[in-house]
mmCIF file of C-alpha atoms and ligand atoms in Angstrom:
data_model
loop_
_atom_site.group_PDB
_atom_site.id
_atom_site.type_symbol
_atom_site.label_atom_id
_atom_site.label_comp_id
_atom_site.label_asym_id
_atom_site.label_seq_id
_atom_site.Cartn_x
_atom_site.Cartn_y
_atom_site.Cartn_z
ATOM 1 C CA MET A 1 53.406 15.277 75.474
ATOM 2 C CA THR A 2 50.396 13.659 73.860
ATOM 3 C CA TRP A 3 50.652 12.182 70.424
ATOM 4 C CA PRO A 4 47.548 12.224 68.237
ATOM 5 C CA ILE A 5 46.657 8.892 66.714
ATOM 6 C CA PRO A 6 47.050 8.789 62.922
ATOM 7 C CA THR A 7 44.043 9.933 60.899
ATOM 8 C CA PRO A 8 42.254 7.346 58.724
ATOM 9 C CA GLU A 9 44.017 8.838 55.675
ATOM 10 C CA GLU A 10 47.401 8.474 57.342
ATOM 11 C CA GLN A 11 46.631 4.882 58.231
ATOM 12 C CA VAL A 12 45.738 4.059 54.630
ATOM 13 C CA GLN A 13 48.914 5.805 53.489
ATOM 14 C CA PHE A 14 50.939 3.627 55.861
ATOM 15 C CA LEU A 15 49.490 0.483 54.269
ATOM 16 C CA ARG A 16 50.123 1.826 50.781
ATOM 17 C CA ASN A 17 53.739 2.476 51.756
ATOM 18 C CA ILE A 18 54.168 -1.060 53.102
ATOM 19 C CA GLN A 19 52.799 -2.369 49.805
ATOM 20 C CA ARG A 20 55.218 -0.169 47.895
ATOM 21 C CA LEU A 21 58.179 -1.405 49.921
ATOM 22 C CA LEU A 22 57.274 -4.997 49.130
ATOM 23 C CA ALA A 23 56.410 -4.398 45.484
ATOM 24 C CA GLU A 24 59.149 -1.981 44.427
ATOM 25 C CA GLY A 25 61.946 -2.563 46.923
ATOM 26 C CA LEU A 26 64.977 -4.356 45.525
ATOM 27 C CA PHE A 27 65.530 -7.566 47.382
ATOM 28 C CA VAL A 28 68.765 -9.489 47.035
ATOM 29 C CA ALA A 29 68.283 -11.204 50.380
ATOM 30 C CA SER A 30 65.216 -11.873 52.497
ATOM 31 C CA TYR A 31 66.520 -9.482 55.184
ATOM 32 C CA LYS A 32 64.130 -6.688 54.311
ATOM 33 C CA PHE A 33 61.145 -8.963 54.887
ATOM 34 C CA ALA A 34 62.622 -9.990 58.218
ATOM 35 C CA LEU A 35 63.200 -6.354 59.122
ATOM 36 C CA VAL A 36 59.606 -5.233 58.522
ATOM 37 C CA HIS A 37 58.381 -8.370 60.323
ATOM 38 C CA ALA A 38 60.651 -7.618 63.294
ATOM 39 C CA LEU A 39 59.492 -3.993 63.478
ATOM 40 C CA ALA A 40 55.849 -5.113 63.502
ATOM 41 C CA ASP A 41 56.550 -7.716 66.223
ATOM 42 C CA LEU A 42 58.384 -5.175 68.371
ATOM 43 C CA ALA A 43 55.599 -2.610 67.957
ATOM 44 C CA VAL A 44 53.206 -5.183 69.462
ATOM 45 C CA LEU A 45 55.586 -6.075 72.289
ATOM 46 C CA LYS A 46 56.902 -2.629 73.163
ATOM 47 C CA GLY A 47 54.574 -0.034 71.632
ATOM 48 C CA GLU A 48 51.392 1.637 72.795
ATOM 49 C CA ASP A 49 48.113 2.525 71.148
ATOM 50 C CA THR A 50 48.936 6.193 70.955
ATOM 51 C CA GLY A 51 50.627 8.011 68.109
ATOM 52 C CA ALA A 52 53.886 8.113 70.082
ATOM 53 C CA PRO A 53 57.251 7.417 68.432
ATOM 54 C CA LEU A 54 58.985 4.238 69.571
ATOM 55 C CA ASP A 55 62.709 3.866 70.273
ATOM 56 C CA LEU A 56 64.165 0.500 69.333
ATOM 57 C CA GLU A 57 67.644 -0.846 69.801
ATOM 58 C CA THR A 58 69.151 -2.713 66.887
ATOM 59 C CA LYS A 59 70.059 -5.599 69.194
ATOM 60 C CA ASP A 60 66.333 -6.157 69.846
ATOM 61 C CA ILE A 61 65.754 -6.184 66.108
ATOM 62 C CA ALA A 62 68.653 -8.656 65.775
ATOM 63 C CA ALA A 63 67.132 -10.949 68.427
ATOM 64 C CA LYS A 64 63.884 -10.962 66.405
ATOM 65 C CA PHE A 65 65.893 -11.838 63.271
ATOM 66 C CA VAL A 66 67.314 -14.873 65.047
ATOM 67 C CA GLU A 67 63.813 -15.968 66.090
ATOM 68 C CA LEU A 68 62.454 -15.525 62.571
ATOM 69 C CA TYR A 69 65.329 -17.296 60.845
ATOM 70 C CA TRP A 70 65.780 -20.061 63.423
ATOM 71 C CA ARG A 71 63.349 -22.509 61.792
ATOM 72 C CA GLN A 72 64.370 -21.436 58.336
ATOM 73 C CA SER A 73 68.053 -22.183 58.930
ATOM 74 C CA ARG A 74 67.397 -25.872 59.428
ATOM 75 C CA PRO A 75 67.416 -28.300 56.517
ATOM 76 C CA PHE A 76 64.147 -28.108 54.612
ATOM 77 C CA GLN A 77 61.648 -30.839 55.419
ATOM 78 C CA ILE A 78 58.967 -32.324 53.239
ATOM 79 C CA GLY A 79 56.282 -34.234 55.123
ATOM 80 C CA GLY A 80 58.498 -34.519 58.213
ATOM 81 C CA GLU A 81 61.452 -35.906 56.206
ATOM 82 C CA THR A 82 64.574 -33.816 55.971
ATOM 83 C CA THR A 83 65.970 -33.081 52.531
ATOM 84 C CA GLY A 84 69.357 -31.982 53.863
ATOM 85 C CA LEU A 85 68.897 -28.766 51.911
ATOM 86 C CA ILE A 86 69.230 -25.411 53.664
ATOM 87 C CA LEU A 87 67.123 -22.975 51.708
ATOM 88 C CA GLN A 88 68.899 -20.184 49.920
ATOM 89 C CA GLN A 89 67.843 -16.734 51.193
ATOM 90 C CA ASN A 90 70.144 -14.629 49.080
ATOM 91 C CA THR A 91 70.683 -14.286 45.329
ATOM 92 C CA GLY A 92 74.456 -14.729 45.682
ATOM 93 C CA LYS A 93 76.125 -16.840 48.312
ATOM 94 C CA GLN A 94 74.034 -17.862 51.299
ATOM 95 C CA ALA A 95 72.830 -15.022 53.541
ATOM 96 C CA ALA A 96 75.333 -14.496 56.384
ATOM 97 C CA ILE A 97 72.669 -14.682 59.085
ATOM 98 C CA ILE A 98 71.542 -18.128 57.947
ATOM 99 C CA SER A 99 75.122 -19.408 58.140
ATOM 100 C CA GLN A 100 75.617 -17.859 61.582
ATOM 101 C CA ILE A 101 72.435 -19.436 62.926
ATOM 102 C CA ALA A 102 73.142 -22.815 61.312
ATOM 103 C CA GLN A 103 76.536 -22.750 63.026
ATOM 104 C CA SER A 104 74.912 -22.120 66.435
ATOM 105 C CA GLN A 105 72.456 -24.946 65.816
ATOM 106 C CA GLN A 106 75.325 -27.322 65.104
ATOM 107 C CA GLU A 107 77.044 -26.311 68.307
ATOM 108 C CA CYS A 108 74.048 -26.091 70.627
ATOM 109 C CA GLY A 109 71.288 -28.230 69.120
ATOM 110 C CA GLY A 110 67.960 -27.186 67.681
ATOM 111 C CA SER A 111 66.298 -25.461 70.621
ATOM 112 C CA LEU A 112 66.461 -21.691 70.518
ATOM 113 C CA PHE A 113 65.141 -21.500 74.057
ATOM 114 C CA ARG A 114 67.858 -23.810 75.307
ATOM 115 C CA LEU A 115 70.448 -21.659 73.599
ATOM 116 C CA LYS A 116 69.101 -18.571 75.407
ATOM 117 C CA GLN A 117 68.864 -20.368 78.748
ATOM 118 C CA THR A 118 71.950 -22.501 78.945
ATOM 119 C CA ALA A 119 74.374 -20.972 76.484
ATOM 120 C CA SER A 120 73.717 -17.319 77.084
ATOM 121 C CA ASP A 121 77.242 -16.378 75.962
ATOM 122 C CA ARG A 122 76.714 -18.099 72.631
ATOM 123 C CA TRP A 123 73.268 -16.453 72.351
ATOM 124 C CA SER A 124 74.677 -12.974 73.042
ATOM 125 C CA ALA A 125 77.498 -13.585 70.579
ATOM 126 C CA LEU A 126 75.023 -14.698 67.913
ATOM 127 C CA VAL A 127 72.790 -11.648 68.464
ATOM 128 C CA ALA A 128 75.862 -9.389 68.257
ATOM 129 C CA GLU A 129 76.911 -10.984 64.942
ATOM 130 C CA VAL A 130 73.417 -10.656 63.538
ATOM 131 C CA ASP A 131 73.161 -7.088 64.857
ATOM 132 C CA GLN A 132 76.268 -6.240 62.839
ATOM 133 C CA VAL A 133 74.629 -7.579 59.677
ATOM 134 C CA VAL A 134 71.340 -5.782 60.395
ATOM 135 C CA ARG A 135 73.172 -2.475 60.812
ATOM 136 C CA THR A 136 75.224 -2.817 57.657
ATOM 137 C CA MET A 137 72.733 -4.501 55.352
ATOM 138 C CA PRO A 138 68.982 -3.942 55.560
ATOM 139 C CA LEU A 139 68.490 -1.221 58.173
ATOM 140 C CA TRP A 140 69.490 1.784 56.087
ATOM 141 C CA LYS A 141 68.502 0.235 52.752
ATOM 142 C CA LEU A 142 64.952 -0.850 53.508
ATOM 143 C CA GLN A 143 63.314 2.487 52.831
ATOM 144 C CA THR A 144 64.556 2.895 49.279
ATOM 145 C CA VAL A 145 62.296 1.901 46.418
ATOM 146 C CA GLY A 146 63.948 1.944 43.016
ATOM 147 C CA ASN A 147 66.315 4.806 43.723
ATOM 148 C CA GLU A 148 63.826 6.925 45.626
ATOM 149 C CA PRO A 149 63.763 7.269 49.390
ATOM 150 C CA LEU A 150 60.506 6.253 51.081
ATOM 151 C CA GLU A 151 61.342 7.177 54.617
ATOM 152 C CA PHE A 152 58.067 6.612 56.427
ATOM 153 C CA LEU A 153 59.109 4.202 59.193
ATOM 154 C CA TYR A 154 62.162 5.832 60.800
ATOM 155 C CA GLU A 155 64.816 8.347 59.912
ATOM 156 C CA ASN A 156 67.684 6.910 57.877
ATOM 157 C CA LEU A 157 70.566 8.001 60.074
ATOM 158 C CA GLY A 158 72.952 5.622 58.348
ATOM 159 C CA ARG A 159 74.740 4.682 61.564
ATOM 160 C CA GLY A 160 74.239 3.931 65.247
ATOM 161 C CA ASN A 161 72.597 1.174 67.237
ATOM 162 C CA ARG A 162 69.080 2.513 67.579
ATOM 163 C CA ILE A 163 66.203 3.789 65.502
ATOM 164 C CA THR A 164 63.048 5.672 66.398
ATOM 165 C CA LEU A 165 59.822 4.663 64.725
ATOM 166 C CA LYS A 166 58.143 7.871 63.602
ATOM 167 C CA PRO A 167 54.953 9.091 65.304
ATOM 168 C CA GLY A 168 52.012 6.912 64.261
ATOM 169 C CA VAL A 169 54.126 4.011 62.934
ATOM 170 C CA ALA A 170 53.892 1.792 66.025
ATOM 171 C CA TYR A 171 50.175 2.564 66.160
ATOM 172 C CA CYS A 172 49.675 1.390 62.559
ATOM 173 C CA PHE A 173 51.795 -1.755 63.029
ATOM 174 C CA ARG A 174 49.680 -2.648 66.070
ATOM 175 C CA ALA A 175 46.395 -1.887 64.326
ATOM 176 C CA PHE A 176 47.248 -3.818 61.140
ATOM 177 C CA TYR A 177 49.604 -6.425 62.554
ATOM 178 C CA GLU A 178 47.917 -9.499 61.043
ATOM 179 C CA LEU A 179 47.460 -7.849 57.670
ATOM 180 C CA VAL A 180 51.070 -6.673 57.508
ATOM 181 C CA ARG A 181 52.382 -10.027 58.687
ATOM 182 C CA ASP A 182 50.429 -11.862 55.987
ATOM 183 C CA LEU A 183 51.733 -9.476 53.325
ATOM 184 C CA ILE A 184 55.332 -9.965 54.447
ATOM 185 C CA GLU A 185 55.157 -13.711 54.887
ATOM 186 C CA GLY A 186 53.457 -14.149 51.498
ATOM 187 C CA ALA A 187 56.123 -12.060 49.769
ATOM 188 C CA TRP A 188 58.895 -13.848 51.692
ATOM 189 C CA VAL A 189 57.605 -17.297 50.679
ATOM 190 C CA ARG A 190 57.475 -16.254 47.006
ATOM 191 C CA PHE A 191 61.003 -14.877 47.249
ATOM 192 C CA VAL A 192 62.429 -18.097 48.743
ATOM 193 C CA GLN A 193 60.416 -20.225 46.305
ATOM 194 C CA LYS A 194 61.929 -18.350 43.373
ATOM 195 C CA LEU A 195 65.489 -18.500 44.716
ATOM 196 C CA ASN A 196 65.253 -22.240 45.296
ATOM 197 C CA ALA A 197 63.038 -23.166 42.356
ATOM 198 C CA ASN A 198 65.504 -25.594 40.810
ATOM 199 C CA LYS A 199 65.809 -27.569 44.050
ATOM 200 C CA LEU A 200 62.242 -27.364 45.294
ATOM 201 C CA GLY A 201 60.359 -28.366 42.166
ATOM 202 C CA ASN A 202 56.688 -27.901 42.919
ATOM 203 C CA VAL A 203 56.784 -28.176 46.684
ATOM 204 C CA THR A 204 53.678 -26.456 47.990
ATOM 205 C CA ASP A 205 54.037 -26.341 51.755
ATOM 206 C CA LEU A 206 56.980 -23.970 51.853
ATOM 207 C CA GLY A 207 54.970 -21.460 53.916
ATOM 208 C CA THR A 208 54.390 -24.049 56.631
ATOM 209 C CA PHE A 209 58.084 -24.807 56.827
ATOM 210 C CA LEU A 210 59.073 -21.141 56.942
ATOM 211 C CA PHE A 211 56.365 -19.816 59.272
ATOM 212 C CA GLY A 212 54.286 -22.686 60.619
ATOM 213 C CA GLN A 213 54.147 -23.813 64.183
ATOM 214 C CA GLU A 214 55.801 -26.887 65.560
ATOM 215 C CA ARG A 215 52.895 -29.104 66.452
ATOM 216 C CA ALA A 216 55.090 -32.007 67.461
ATOM 217 C CA SER A 217 56.413 -30.335 70.564
ATOM 218 C CA LEU A 218 53.039 -29.490 72.137
ATOM 219 C CA ASP A 219 52.782 -32.796 74.003
ATOM 220 C CA ALA A 220 55.618 -31.720 76.272
ATOM 221 C CA TYR A 221 53.306 -29.102 77.788
ATOM 222 C CA ARG A 222 50.546 -31.573 78.634
ATOM 223 C CA PRO A 223 51.692 -32.912 82.036
ATOM 224 C CA ILE A 224 52.628 -29.419 83.211
ATOM 225 C CA LEU A 225 49.300 -27.898 82.200
ATOM 226 C CA LEU A 226 47.343 -30.829 83.580
ATOM 227 C CA GLU A 227 48.855 -30.145 86.958
ATOM 228 C CA VAL A 228 48.511 -26.369 87.104
ATOM 229 C CA GLN A 229 44.932 -26.594 85.845
ATOM 230 C CA LYS A 230 44.259 -29.329 88.412
ATOM 231 C CA GLY A 231 42.847 -31.600 85.741
ATOM 232 C CA ILE A 232 40.195 -29.044 84.733
ATOM 233 C CA CYS A 233 39.415 -27.766 81.227
ATOM 234 C CA LEU A 234 40.304 -24.072 81.040
ATOM 235 C CA TYR A 235 37.159 -23.297 79.039
ATOM 236 C CA CYS A 236 34.258 -25.271 80.526
ATOM 237 C CA GLN A 237 35.828 -25.787 83.970
ATOM 238 C CA LYS A 238 34.842 -29.465 83.943
ATOM 239 C CA PRO A 239 37.241 -32.370 84.535
ATOM 240 C CA LEU A 240 39.403 -33.205 81.551
ATOM 241 C CA SER A 241 39.053 -36.556 79.839
ATOM 242 C CA LYS A 242 41.591 -38.389 77.692
ATOM 243 C CA GLN A 243 40.319 -36.409 74.726
ATOM 244 C CA SER A 244 42.116 -33.175 75.451
ATOM 245 C CA GLN A 245 44.281 -30.804 73.476
ATOM 246 C CA VAL A 246 47.118 -28.430 74.222
ATOM 247 C CA ASP A 247 46.536 -25.208 72.358
ATOM 248 C CA HIS A 248 47.316 -21.522 72.213
ATOM 249 C CA PHE A 249 45.140 -19.220 74.304
ATOM 250 C CA VAL A 250 45.847 -16.232 72.054
ATOM 251 C CA PRO A 251 45.517 -17.994 68.693
ATOM 252 C CA TRP A 252 48.648 -18.569 66.650
ATOM 253 C CA SER A 253 46.888 -16.902 63.715
ATOM 254 C CA ARG A 254 46.710 -13.636 65.680
ATOM 255 C CA TYR A 255 50.290 -13.638 66.948
ATOM 256 C CA PRO A 256 52.617 -16.536 66.142
ATOM 257 C CA ALA A 257 54.543 -17.284 69.310
ATOM 258 C CA ASP A 258 55.076 -20.542 71.160
ATOM 259 C CA LEU A 259 55.361 -19.197 74.679
ATOM 260 C CA GLY A 260 54.624 -21.542 77.587
ATOM 261 C CA HIS A 261 52.152 -19.366 79.468
ATOM 262 C CA ASN A 262 50.015 -18.980 76.380
ATOM 263 C CA PHE A 263 49.284 -22.712 76.223
ATOM 264 C CA ILE A 264 46.168 -24.155 77.790
ATOM 265 C CA LEU A 265 44.695 -27.617 78.126
ATOM 266 C CA ALA A 266 41.079 -28.099 77.092
ATOM 267 C CA HIS A 267 38.653 -30.784 75.970
ATOM 268 C CA ASP A 268 38.858 -31.616 72.291
ATOM 269 C CA LYS A 269 35.355 -30.350 71.752
ATOM 270 C CA CYS A 270 35.896 -27.116 73.689
ATOM 271 C CA ASN A 271 39.118 -26.436 71.839
ATOM 272 C CA ASN A 272 37.656 -27.272 68.444
ATOM 273 C CA ALA A 273 34.678 -25.008 69.118
ATOM 274 C CA LYS A 274 36.966 -22.166 70.160
ATOM 275 C CA SER A 275 39.026 -22.677 67.006
ATOM 276 C CA ASP A 276 40.873 -19.488 65.998
ATOM 277 C CA PHE A 277 38.577 -17.176 67.942
ATOM 278 C CA LEU A 278 39.698 -15.093 70.827
ATOM 279 C CA ALA A 279 38.234 -16.400 74.106
ATOM 280 C CA ALA A 280 35.602 -14.369 76.007
ATOM 281 C CA GLU A 281 36.311 -12.425 79.203
ATOM 282 C CA ASN A 282 35.525 -15.269 81.621
ATOM 283 C CA HIS A 283 38.109 -17.456 79.852
ATOM 284 C CA LEU A 284 40.593 -14.602 79.869
ATOM 285 C CA ALA A 285 40.083 -14.248 83.621
ATOM 286 C CA ALA A 286 40.637 -18.002 84.080
ATOM 287 C CA TRP A 287 43.840 -17.885 82.041
ATOM 288 C CA ILE A 288 45.211 -14.903 83.949
ATOM 289 C CA GLU A 289 44.273 -16.485 87.267
ATOM 290 C CA ARG A 290 45.941 -19.796 86.356
ATOM 291 C CA ASN A 291 49.162 -18.013 85.406
ATOM 292 C CA ARG A 292 49.069 -15.863 88.519
ATOM 293 C CA GLU A 293 48.293 -18.616 90.977
ATOM 294 C CA HIS A 294 50.962 -20.941 89.572
ATOM 295 C CA GLN A 295 53.424 -18.325 88.436
ATOM 296 C CA VAL A 296 56.515 -19.758 90.114
ATOM 297 C CA GLU A 297 55.696 -23.410 89.548
ATOM 298 C CA LEU A 298 54.756 -22.871 85.914
ATOM 299 C CA GLN A 299 57.890 -20.877 85.204
ATOM 300 C CA ASP A 300 60.173 -23.437 86.916
ATOM 301 C CA ARG A 301 58.644 -26.407 85.178
ATOM 302 C CA LEU A 302 58.665 -24.815 81.737
ATOM 303 C CA VAL A 303 62.298 -23.841 82.119
ATOM 304 C CA ALA A 304 63.234 -27.292 83.436
ATOM 305 C CA ALA A 305 61.586 -28.873 80.389
ATOM 306 C CA ALA A 306 63.419 -26.415 78.091
ATOM 307 C CA LEU A 307 60.106 -25.040 76.846
ATOM 308 C CA PRO A 308 60.083 -21.406 75.735
ATOM 309 C CA CYS A 309 58.307 -19.007 78.076
ATOM 310 C CA ASP A 310 58.155 -15.324 78.804
ATOM 311 C CA LEU A 311 55.245 -14.281 81.005
ATOM 312 C CA THR A 312 55.682 -10.556 80.385
ATOM 313 C CA ALA A 313 55.623 -11.031 76.626
ATOM 314 C CA SER A 314 52.583 -13.338 76.853
ATOM 315 C CA ILE A 315 50.686 -10.685 78.831
ATOM 316 C CA GLN A 316 51.724 -7.901 76.438
ATOM 317 C CA ILE A 317 50.495 -9.930 73.493
ATOM 318 C CA ALA A 318 47.191 -10.748 75.217
ATOM 319 C CA LYS A 319 46.563 -7.100 76.154
ATOM 320 C CA TRP A 320 47.329 -6.014 72.631
ATOM 321 C CA VAL A 321 45.041 -8.577 70.981
ATOM 322 C CA TYR A 322 42.073 -7.794 73.269
ATOM 323 C CA GLN A 323 42.591 -4.067 72.780
ATOM 324 C CA GLN A 324 42.633 -4.410 68.999
ATOM 325 C CA THR A 325 39.635 -6.727 69.009
ATOM 326 C CA GLU A 326 37.604 -4.312 71.118
ATOM 327 C CA LYS A 327 38.509 -1.408 68.824
ATOM 328 C CA ALA A 328 37.531 -3.409 65.758
ATOM 329 C CA ASN A 329 34.240 -4.363 67.461
ATOM 330 C CA GLY A 330 35.347 -7.972 67.028
ATOM 331 C CA GLN A 331 33.712 -11.061 68.476
ATOM 332 C CA VAL A 332 34.931 -13.438 71.133
ATOM 333 C CA TRP A 333 34.068 -17.061 71.766
ATOM 334 C CA VAL A 334 31.858 -17.865 74.762
ATOM 335 C CA MET A 335 30.988 -21.564 74.396
ATOM 336 C CA GLU A 336 30.002 -24.060 71.714
ATOM 337 C CA LYS A 337 28.781 -21.892 68.832
ATOM 338 C CA VAL A 338 28.118 -18.806 70.926
ATOM 339 C CA LEU A 339 30.036 -15.649 70.054
ATOM 340 C CA ARG A 340 29.547 -12.098 71.291
ATOM 341 C CA HIS A 341 31.136 -8.715 70.766
ATOM 342 C CA LEU A 342 33.955 -7.892 73.115
ATOM 343 C CA GLY A 343 33.062 -5.092 75.521
ATOM 344 C CA PRO A 344 35.435 -2.870 77.503
ATOM 345 C CA ASP A 345 35.312 -5.033 80.650
ATOM 346 C CA TRP A 346 38.193 -7.258 79.577
ATOM 347 C CA THR A 347 40.612 -4.694 81.011
ATOM 348 C CA LYS A 348 39.330 -5.547 84.511
ATOM 349 C CA CYS A 349 40.731 -9.079 84.131
ATOM 350 C CA PHE A 350 44.230 -7.624 83.978
ATOM 351 C CA ALA A 351 43.617 -5.130 86.758
ATOM 352 C CA ALA A 352 42.486 -7.677 89.352
HETATM 353 ZN ZN1 ZN B 401 35.954 -28.216 78.261
#
């Protein structure tokens, strides 16, 4: 069966509906934000650019919840200093998921990846607990605005451990991922700010704490990348000097994930010139080749250093971002200040 892609009108309607959910939905906890965020993330990771419906298991949604709330369940920090305060995410007593995650962090330390790798029983138990909350709290309540149903994402079955995104929904999440993510994260920050106003005063970098990346940990990747890149800059292919930077190949601004294979080592000036652009086809080929040639070594060393990695997910994300950029007639970075429009040939890099 072929599924037609949504018409332009249907795509605009999807965005209007997302806006309505955020503007008119009643939010007592931040779960609904997390739910829409998780659905968008999963559409990128598991969906296709057709109008096809997408089956999702609630345990996959729960795993995304844990990832989203992991940072947020730690004591709030201002300028690197902890305040000891765990931010309130619910109007009443603390949201159950935050307490469950905070408990796991106390037992297993702060690394989510380590929890998945070395305490897989604890990880599965945590996902099961969160899954229970997802299925009783936000899943069947999300698509109600005021007291009207707005059932545009999936059918409200009211029970069970799976949902099916309606035809066209995964397509729209993939097409408007960055836009939707910004809408959700902005609304989520305002919600948490309001709930914690008396304790936060006029703290302004709440968004960084809730959704930012953890810069501090990037140095751990350096020796590993230096070796698999044989001391060569991924972008200009010249020997690296002391002035080098570890950075995301698919920019954090396009898809926020710290996954080992997505990191590259490049000269300061190459990396600064690339900035938040997507890299051109020759760089994409170099990145794919590096990951392919050193697949086993890279995987082993990342795992040994307790650094998060998932090659399949990294490739899915890269394919998605190049596909969307080509469709949008977007530009990619070649070198220095040179940009050009992305043509269809990028797909060959993955086929090789
Ligand atoms: Zn360079």
